[in-house]
Amino acid sequence: MSHVLESLDAPSSYRDSRSRENRHEQQLALSQTSTLYVGNLSFYTTEEQMYELFSRVASPGSGGGIKRIIMGLDRNTKTPCGFAFVEFYTHAEAVDCMRYISGTKLDERVIRCDLDPGYKDGRQYGRGKSGGQVRDEYRQEYDAGRGGWGHNRLREEEERKRLEAMEKERLRREKREDVYREEGNENSGGGGGLVPLGADGDYDESEGKERGHHLIPPSQGPQESRNKRERSDDSLEGEDEQSRKNPRFRGEREGDEEEEG
Protein backbone atom coordinates (compact mmCIF):
# COMPACT_ATOMS: atom_id res chain seq x y z
CA MET A 1 0.00 0.00 0.00
CA SER A 2 2.99 2.31 0.32
CA HIS A 3 2.94 3.02 -3.40
CA VAL A 4 -0.76 4.04 -3.30
CA LEU A 5 -0.68 6.75 -0.62
CA GLU A 6 1.62 9.70 -0.99
CA SER A 7 3.81 10.40 1.99
CA LEU A 8 2.78 13.51 3.91
CA ASP A 9 6.38 14.59 4.43
CA ALA A 10 7.40 14.25 0.77
CA PRO A 11 8.48 17.57 -0.79
CA SER A 12 6.68 18.81 -3.89
CA SER A 13 8.15 18.83 -7.36
CA TYR A 14 8.53 22.62 -7.35
CA ARG A 15 12.02 23.90 -8.08
CA ASP A 16 13.29 27.45 -7.81
CA SER A 17 13.88 28.54 -11.42
CA ARG A 18 16.41 31.15 -10.30
CA SER A 19 18.54 28.71 -8.34
CA ARG A 20 21.92 27.89 -9.87
CA GLU A 21 22.07 24.48 -8.20
CA ASN A 22 21.42 21.37 -10.26
CA ARG A 23 18.69 18.85 -9.44
CA HIS A 24 20.98 16.57 -7.42
CA GLU A 25 22.24 19.45 -5.27
CA GLN A 26 18.69 20.63 -4.63
CA GLN A 27 17.60 17.13 -3.59
CA LEU A 28 20.52 16.94 -1.16
CA ALA A 29 19.64 20.35 0.29
CA LEU A 30 15.99 19.32 0.76
CA SER A 31 17.05 16.21 2.67
CA GLN A 32 18.87 18.36 5.22
CA THR A 33 16.91 21.62 5.24
CA SER A 34 15.13 23.08 8.24
CA THR A 35 13.31 25.74 6.20
CA LEU A 36 9.67 25.67 5.13
CA TYR A 37 7.89 27.55 2.38
CA VAL A 38 4.31 28.39 3.38
CA GLY A 39 1.83 29.37 0.66
CA ASN A 40 -1.82 30.39 0.19
CA LEU A 41 -1.71 32.76 3.15
CA SER A 42 -4.11 35.62 3.59
CA PHE A 43 -2.65 39.07 3.00
CA TYR A 44 -3.84 39.91 6.51
CA THR A 45 -2.15 37.03 8.37
CA THR A 46 0.42 38.36 10.83
CA GLU A 47 3.79 37.05 11.91
CA GLU A 48 2.39 36.51 15.43
CA GLN A 49 -0.29 34.17 14.05
CA MET A 50 2.35 32.25 12.12
CA TYR A 51 4.52 31.91 15.21
CA GLU A 52 1.61 30.64 17.30
CA LEU A 53 0.69 27.95 14.75
CA PHE A 54 4.15 26.65 13.85
CA SER A 55 5.43 26.65 17.42
CA ARG A 56 3.07 23.71 18.08
CA VAL A 57 5.47 21.34 16.33
CA ALA A 58 8.64 22.96 17.70
CA SER A 59 10.67 21.05 20.26
CA PRO A 60 12.78 23.52 22.25
CA GLY A 61 13.58 20.82 24.82
CA SER A 62 15.62 18.91 22.25
CA GLY A 63 17.43 21.94 20.90
CA GLY A 64 14.81 22.93 18.37
CA GLY A 65 12.34 25.77 18.00
CA ILE A 66 11.53 28.50 15.52
CA LYS A 67 14.62 30.38 14.39
CA ARG A 68 12.82 33.11 12.41
CA ILE A 69 9.81 33.81 10.18
CA ILE A 70 10.18 35.81 6.96
CA MET A 71 6.91 37.21 5.62
CA GLY A 72 6.65 37.48 1.83
CA LEU A 73 6.23 41.07 0.62
CA ASP A 74 4.99 42.81 -2.48
CA ARG A 75 8.05 44.06 -4.33
CA ASN A 76 6.55 47.52 -4.90
CA THR A 77 4.39 48.25 -1.86
CA LYS A 78 6.37 46.21 0.71
CA THR A 79 3.13 44.79 2.12
CA PRO A 80 2.35 41.07 2.76
CA CYS A 81 1.42 39.19 -0.42
CA GLY A 82 0.44 35.71 0.76
CA PHE A 83 3.52 33.57 1.45
CA ALA A 84 6.25 33.16 4.06
CA PHE A 85 9.37 31.24 5.05
CA VAL A 86 9.65 29.54 8.43
CA GLU A 87 13.10 28.51 9.64
CA PHE A 88 13.48 25.89 12.38
CA TYR A 89 16.63 24.71 14.12
CA THR A 90 16.22 21.05 13.10
CA HIS A 91 15.20 19.16 9.98
CA ALA A 92 12.81 16.97 11.99
CA GLU A 93 10.70 19.99 12.95
CA ALA A 94 10.34 21.05 9.33
CA VAL A 95 9.24 17.51 8.40
CA ASP A 96 6.69 17.50 11.24
CA CYS A 97 5.16 20.68 9.81
CA MET A 98 4.75 18.90 6.50
CA ARG A 99 2.89 16.09 8.30
CA TYR A 100 0.73 17.99 10.78
CA ILE A 101 0.30 21.62 9.64
CA SER A 102 0.22 21.53 5.84
CA GLY A 103 -3.42 21.38 4.75
CA THR A 104 -4.78 22.94 7.94
CA LYS A 105 -6.55 26.29 8.18
CA LEU A 106 -5.07 29.63 9.20
CA ASP A 107 -7.24 32.74 8.94
CA GLU A 108 -9.95 30.58 7.33
CA ARG A 109 -7.57 29.54 4.54
CA VAL A 110 -6.06 26.13 3.85
CA ILE A 111 -2.31 26.73 3.90
CA ARG A 112 0.33 24.69 2.10
CA CYS A 113 3.77 23.84 3.48
CA ASP A 114 6.72 22.61 1.45
CA LEU A 115 10.36 21.94 2.22
CA ASP A 116 12.63 24.67 0.92
CA PRO A 117 16.37 24.32 0.12
CA GLY A 118 17.10 27.41 2.19
CA TYR A 119 16.13 31.06 2.34
CA LYS A 120 18.33 33.63 0.61
CA ASP A 121 18.03 37.37 0.85
CA GLY A 122 15.76 38.74 -1.89
CA ARG A 123 13.41 35.77 -1.98
CA GLN A 124 11.00 37.53 0.36
CA TYR A 125 9.71 39.64 -2.55
CA GLY A 126 7.04 38.58 -5.03
CA ARG A 127 8.11 37.79 -8.59
CA GLY A 128 4.94 38.84 -10.40
CA LYS A 129 4.88 41.74 -12.85
CA SER A 130 2.79 43.78 -10.43
CA GLY A 131 5.07 43.07 -7.47
CA GLY A 132 3.10 40.23 -5.86
CA GLN A 133 3.05 36.51 -6.53
CA VAL A 134 2.80 35.16 -10.06
CA ARG A 135 -0.35 33.20 -9.21
CA ASP A 136 -2.16 36.45 -8.37
CA GLU A 137 -1.34 37.88 -11.80
CA TYR A 138 -3.59 35.40 -13.59
CA ARG A 139 -6.21 34.62 -10.93
CA GLN A 140 -9.68 35.23 -12.38
CA GLU A 141 -11.80 34.67 -9.27
CA TYR A 142 -12.37 37.28 -6.57
CA ASP A 143 -10.47 36.48 -3.36
CA ALA A 144 -11.02 38.95 -0.51
CA GLY A 145 -8.16 37.43 1.50
CA ARG A 146 -5.66 38.05 -1.30
CA GLY A 147 -6.51 41.57 -2.41
CA GLY A 148 -9.70 40.97 -4.40
CA TRP A 149 -9.34 40.39 -8.14
CA GLY A 150 -6.18 39.10 -9.76
CA HIS A 151 -3.98 41.85 -11.19
CA ASN A 152 -4.85 41.19 -14.84
CA ARG A 153 -8.56 40.90 -14.04
CA LEU A 154 -8.33 44.06 -11.93
CA ARG A 155 -6.87 45.99 -14.86
CA GLU A 156 -9.69 44.72 -17.07
CA GLU A 157 -12.28 45.83 -14.51
CA GLU A 158 -10.72 49.27 -14.16
CA GLU A 159 -10.66 49.73 -17.94
CA ARG A 160 -14.31 48.64 -18.20
CA LYS A 161 -15.35 51.12 -15.49
CA ARG A 162 -13.37 53.90 -17.18
CA LEU A 163 -15.12 53.28 -20.52
CA GLU A 164 -18.52 53.18 -18.81
CA ALA A 165 -17.82 56.50 -17.09
CA MET A 166 -16.77 58.08 -20.40
CA GLU A 167 -19.95 56.83 -22.09
CA LYS A 168 -22.14 58.21 -19.28
CA GLU A 169 -20.41 61.58 -19.51
CA ARG A 170 -20.90 61.68 -23.29
CA LEU A 171 -24.61 60.92 -22.97
CA ARG A 172 -25.00 63.52 -20.23
CA ARG A 173 -23.43 66.22 -22.37
CA GLU A 174 -25.53 65.31 -25.39
CA LYS A 175 -28.69 65.46 -23.27
CA ARG A 176 -27.72 68.86 -21.87
CA GLU A 177 -26.97 70.27 -25.32
CA ASP A 178 -30.36 69.02 -26.58
CA VAL A 179 -32.07 70.91 -23.75
CA TYR A 180 -30.17 74.10 -24.65
CA ARG A 181 -31.12 73.78 -28.31
CA GLU A 182 -34.81 73.24 -27.54
CA GLU A 183 -35.02 76.20 -25.19
CA GLY A 184 -32.98 78.28 -27.58
CA ASN A 185 -35.50 77.63 -30.34
CA GLU A 186 -38.36 78.63 -28.06
CA ASN A 187 -36.58 81.87 -27.16
CA SER A 188 -35.28 82.81 -30.58
CA GLY A 189 -35.31 86.47 -29.60
CA GLY A 190 -31.98 86.15 -27.83
CA GLY A 191 -31.47 83.07 -25.71
CA GLY A 192 -32.99 84.19 -22.41
CA GLY A 193 -29.92 83.55 -20.26
CA LEU A 194 -29.15 80.10 -21.64
CA VAL A 195 -25.62 78.82 -21.37
CA PRO A 196 -23.91 78.72 -24.80
CA LEU A 197 -22.98 75.35 -26.26
CA GLY A 198 -19.30 76.27 -26.09
CA ALA A 199 -19.30 76.14 -22.29
CA ASP A 200 -17.87 72.57 -22.46
CA GLY A 201 -20.54 71.27 -20.15
CA ASP A 202 -18.91 72.89 -17.10
CA TYR A 203 -21.91 75.10 -16.38
CA ASP A 204 -25.29 73.61 -15.62
CA GLU A 205 -28.55 75.40 -16.30
CA SER A 206 -29.57 74.82 -12.68
CA GLU A 207 -26.48 76.77 -11.59
CA GLY A 208 -27.62 79.66 -13.75
CA LYS A 209 -31.01 79.65 -12.07
CA GLU A 210 -29.44 79.58 -8.61
CA ARG A 211 -27.34 82.63 -9.49
CA GLY A 212 -30.25 84.51 -11.01
CA HIS A 213 -29.01 84.38 -14.57
CA HIS A 214 -32.42 83.17 -15.74
CA LEU A 215 -33.81 86.62 -14.80
CA ILE A 216 -31.58 88.42 -17.29
CA PRO A 217 -33.76 89.73 -20.17
CA PRO A 218 -33.00 88.74 -23.76
CA SER A 219 -30.39 90.83 -25.52
CA GLN A 220 -31.73 93.59 -27.75
CA GLY A 221 -31.62 93.04 -31.47
CA PRO A 222 -30.68 95.69 -34.10
CA GLN A 223 -34.34 96.39 -35.02
CA GLU A 224 -35.23 97.09 -31.40
CA SER A 225 -32.28 99.48 -31.04
CA ARG A 226 -33.35 101.32 -34.22
CA ASN A 227 -36.90 101.71 -32.89
CA LYS A 228 -35.57 103.09 -29.63
CA ARG A 229 -33.48 105.73 -31.44
CA GLU A 230 -36.49 106.73 -33.55
CA ARG A 231 -38.59 107.19 -30.42
CA SER A 232 -35.88 109.40 -28.95
CA ASP A 233 -35.75 111.59 -32.08
CA ASP A 234 -39.55 111.93 -32.07
CA SER A 235 -39.53 113.10 -28.48
CA LEU A 236 -36.95 115.81 -29.27
CA GLU A 237 -39.01 117.08 -32.19
CA GLY A 238 -42.09 117.17 -29.97
CA GLU A 239 -40.29 119.36 -27.45
CA ASP A 240 -39.27 121.93 -30.18
CA GLU A 241 -42.80 122.13 -31.49
CA GLN A 242 -44.17 122.64 -27.97
CA SER A 243 -41.74 125.48 -27.36
CA ARG A 244 -42.93 127.23 -30.56
CA LYS A 245 -46.57 126.95 -29.53
CA ASN A 246 -46.03 128.15 -25.96
CA PRO A 247 -46.59 131.90 -25.66
CA ARG A 248 -44.20 132.25 -22.78
CA PHE A 249 -41.34 130.94 -24.83
CA ARG A 250 -42.39 133.06 -27.83
CA GLY A 251 -42.50 136.23 -25.67
CA GLU A 252 -39.10 135.68 -24.33
CA ARG A 253 -37.73 135.17 -27.86
CA GLU A 254 -39.31 138.47 -29.10
CA GLY A 255 -37.88 140.35 -26.11
CA ASP A 256 -34.46 139.11 -26.94
CA GLU A 257 -34.83 140.35 -30.54
CA GLU A 258 -35.85 143.92 -29.39
CA GLU A 259 -32.86 144.21 -27.11
CA GLU A 260 -30.62 143.27 -29.98
CA GLY A 261 -32.26 145.97 -32.19
Short mmCIF file of C-alpha atoms in Angstrom, two decimals, residues 45-183:
data_model
loop_
_atom_site.label_atom_id
_atom_site.label_comp_id
_atom_site.label_asym_id
_atom_site.label_seq_id
_atom_site.Cartn_x
_atom_site.Cartn_y
_atom_site.Cartn_z
CA THR A 45 -2.15 37.03 8.37
CA THR A 46 0.42 38.36 10.83
CA GLU A 47 3.79 37.05 11.91
CA GLU A 48 2.39 36.51 15.43
CA GLN A 49 -0.29 34.17 14.05
CA MET A 50 2.35 32.25 12.12
CA TYR A 51 4.52 31.91 15.21
CA GLU A 52 1.61 30.64 17.30
CA LEU A 53 0.69 27.95 14.75
CA PHE A 54 4.15 26.65 13.85
CA SER A 55 5.43 26.65 17.42
CA ARG A 56 3.07 23.71 18.08
CA VAL A 57 5.47 21.34 16.33
CA ALA A 58 8.64 22.96 17.70
CA SER A 59 10.67 21.05 20.26
CA PRO A 60 12.78 23.52 22.25
CA GLY A 61 13.58 20.82 24.82
CA SER A 62 15.62 18.91 22.25
CA GLY A 63 17.43 21.94 20.90
CA GLY A 64 14.81 22.93 18.37
CA GLY A 65 12.34 25.77 18.00
CA ILE A 66 11.53 28.50 15.52
CA LYS A 67 14.62 30.38 14.39
CA ARG A 68 12.82 33.11 12.41
CA ILE A 69 9.81 33.81 10.18
CA ILE A 70 10.18 35.81 6.96
CA MET A 71 6.91 37.21 5.62
CA GLY A 72 6.65 37.48 1.83
CA LEU A 73 6.23 41.07 0.62
CA ASP A 74 4.99 42.81 -2.48
CA ARG A 75 8.05 44.06 -4.33
CA ASN A 76 6.55 47.52 -4.90
CA THR A 77 4.39 48.25 -1.86
CA LYS A 78 6.37 46.21 0.71
CA THR A 79 3.13 44.79 2.12
CA PRO A 80 2.35 41.07 2.76
CA CYS A 81 1.42 39.19 -0.42
CA GLY A 82 0.44 35.71 0.76
CA PHE A 83 3.52 33.57 1.45
CA ALA A 84 6.25 33.16 4.06
CA PHE A 85 9.37 31.24 5.05
CA VAL A 86 9.65 29.54 8.43
CA GLU A 87 13.10 28.51 9.64
CA PHE A 88 13.48 25.89 12.38
CA TYR A 89 16.63 24.71 14.12
CA THR A 90 16.22 21.05 13.10
CA HIS A 91 15.20 19.16 9.98
CA ALA A 92 12.81 16.97 11.99
CA GLU A 93 10.70 19.99 12.95
CA ALA A 94 10.34 21.05 9.33
CA VAL A 95 9.24 17.51 8.40
CA ASP A 96 6.69 17.50 11.24
CA CYS A 97 5.16 20.68 9.81
CA MET A 98 4.75 18.90 6.50
CA ARG A 99 2.89 16.09 8.30
CA TYR A 100 0.73 17.99 10.78
CA ILE A 101 0.30 21.62 9.64
CA SER A 102 0.22 21.53 5.84
CA GLY A 103 -3.42 21.38 4.75
CA THR A 104 -4.78 22.94 7.94
CA LYS A 105 -6.55 26.29 8.18
CA LEU A 106 -5.07 29.63 9.20
CA ASP A 107 -7.24 32.74 8.94
CA GLU A 108 -9.95 30.58 7.33
CA ARG A 109 -7.57 29.54 4.54
CA VAL A 110 -6.06 26.13 3.85
CA ILE A 111 -2.31 26.73 3.90
CA ARG A 112 0.33 24.69 2.10
CA CYS A 113 3.77 23.84 3.48
CA ASP A 114 6.72 22.61 1.45
CA LEU A 115 10.36 21.94 2.22
CA ASP A 116 12.63 24.67 0.92
CA PRO A 117 16.37 24.32 0.12
CA GLY A 118 17.10 27.41 2.19
CA TYR A 119 16.13 31.06 2.34
CA LYS A 120 18.33 33.63 0.61
CA ASP A 121 18.03 37.37 0.85
CA GLY A 122 15.76 38.74 -1.89
CA ARG A 123 13.41 35.77 -1.98
CA GLN A 124 11.00 37.53 0.36
CA TYR A 125 9.71 39.64 -2.55
CA GLY A 126 7.04 38.58 -5.03
CA ARG A 127 8.11 37.79 -8.59
CA GLY A 128 4.94 38.84 -10.40
CA LYS A 129 4.88 41.74 -12.85
CA SER A 130 2.79 43.78 -10.43
CA GLY A 131 5.07 43.07 -7.47
CA GLY A 132 3.10 40.23 -5.86
CA GLN A 133 3.05 36.51 -6.53
CA VAL A 134 2.80 35.16 -10.06
CA ARG A 135 -0.35 33.20 -9.21
CA ASP A 136 -2.16 36.45 -8.37
CA GLU A 137 -1.34 37.88 -11.80
CA TYR A 138 -3.59 35.40 -13.59
CA ARG A 139 -6.21 34.62 -10.93
CA GLN A 140 -9.68 35.23 -12.38
CA GLU A 141 -11.80 34.67 -9.27
CA TYR A 142 -12.37 37.28 -6.57
CA ASP A 143 -10.47 36.48 -3.36
CA ALA A 144 -11.02 38.95 -0.51
CA GLY A 145 -8.16 37.43 1.50
CA ARG A 146 -5.66 38.05 -1.30
CA GLY A 147 -6.51 41.57 -2.41
CA GLY A 148 -9.70 40.97 -4.40
CA TRP A 149 -9.34 40.39 -8.14
CA GLY A 150 -6.18 39.10 -9.76
CA HIS A 151 -3.98 41.85 -11.19
CA ASN A 152 -4.85 41.19 -14.84
CA ARG A 153 -8.56 40.90 -14.04
CA LEU A 154 -8.33 44.06 -11.93
CA ARG A 155 -6.87 45.99 -14.86
CA GLU A 156 -9.69 44.72 -17.07
CA GLU A 157 -12.28 45.83 -14.51
CA GLU A 158 -10.72 49.27 -14.16
CA GLU A 159 -10.66 49.73 -17.94
CA ARG A 160 -14.31 48.64 -18.20
CA LYS A 161 -15.35 51.12 -15.49
CA ARG A 162 -13.37 53.90 -17.18
CA LEU A 163 -15.12 53.28 -20.52
CA GLU A 164 -18.52 53.18 -18.81
CA ALA A 165 -17.82 56.50 -17.09
CA MET A 166 -16.77 58.08 -20.40
CA GLU A 167 -19.95 56.83 -22.09
CA LYS A 168 -22.14 58.21 -19.28
CA GLU A 169 -20.41 61.58 -19.51
CA ARG A 170 -20.90 61.68 -23.29
CA LEU A 171 -24.61 60.92 -22.97
CA ARG A 172 -25.00 63.52 -20.23
CA ARG A 173 -23.43 66.22 -22.37
CA GLU A 174 -25.53 65.31 -25.39
CA LYS A 175 -28.69 65.46 -23.27
CA ARG A 176 -27.72 68.86 -21.87
CA GLU A 177 -26.97 70.27 -25.32
CA ASP A 178 -30.36 69.02 -26.58
CA VAL A 179 -32.07 70.91 -23.75
CA TYR A 180 -30.17 74.10 -24.65
CA ARG A 181 -31.12 73.78 -28.31
CA GLU A 182 -34.81 73.24 -27.54
CA GLU A 183 -35.02 76.20 -25.19
#
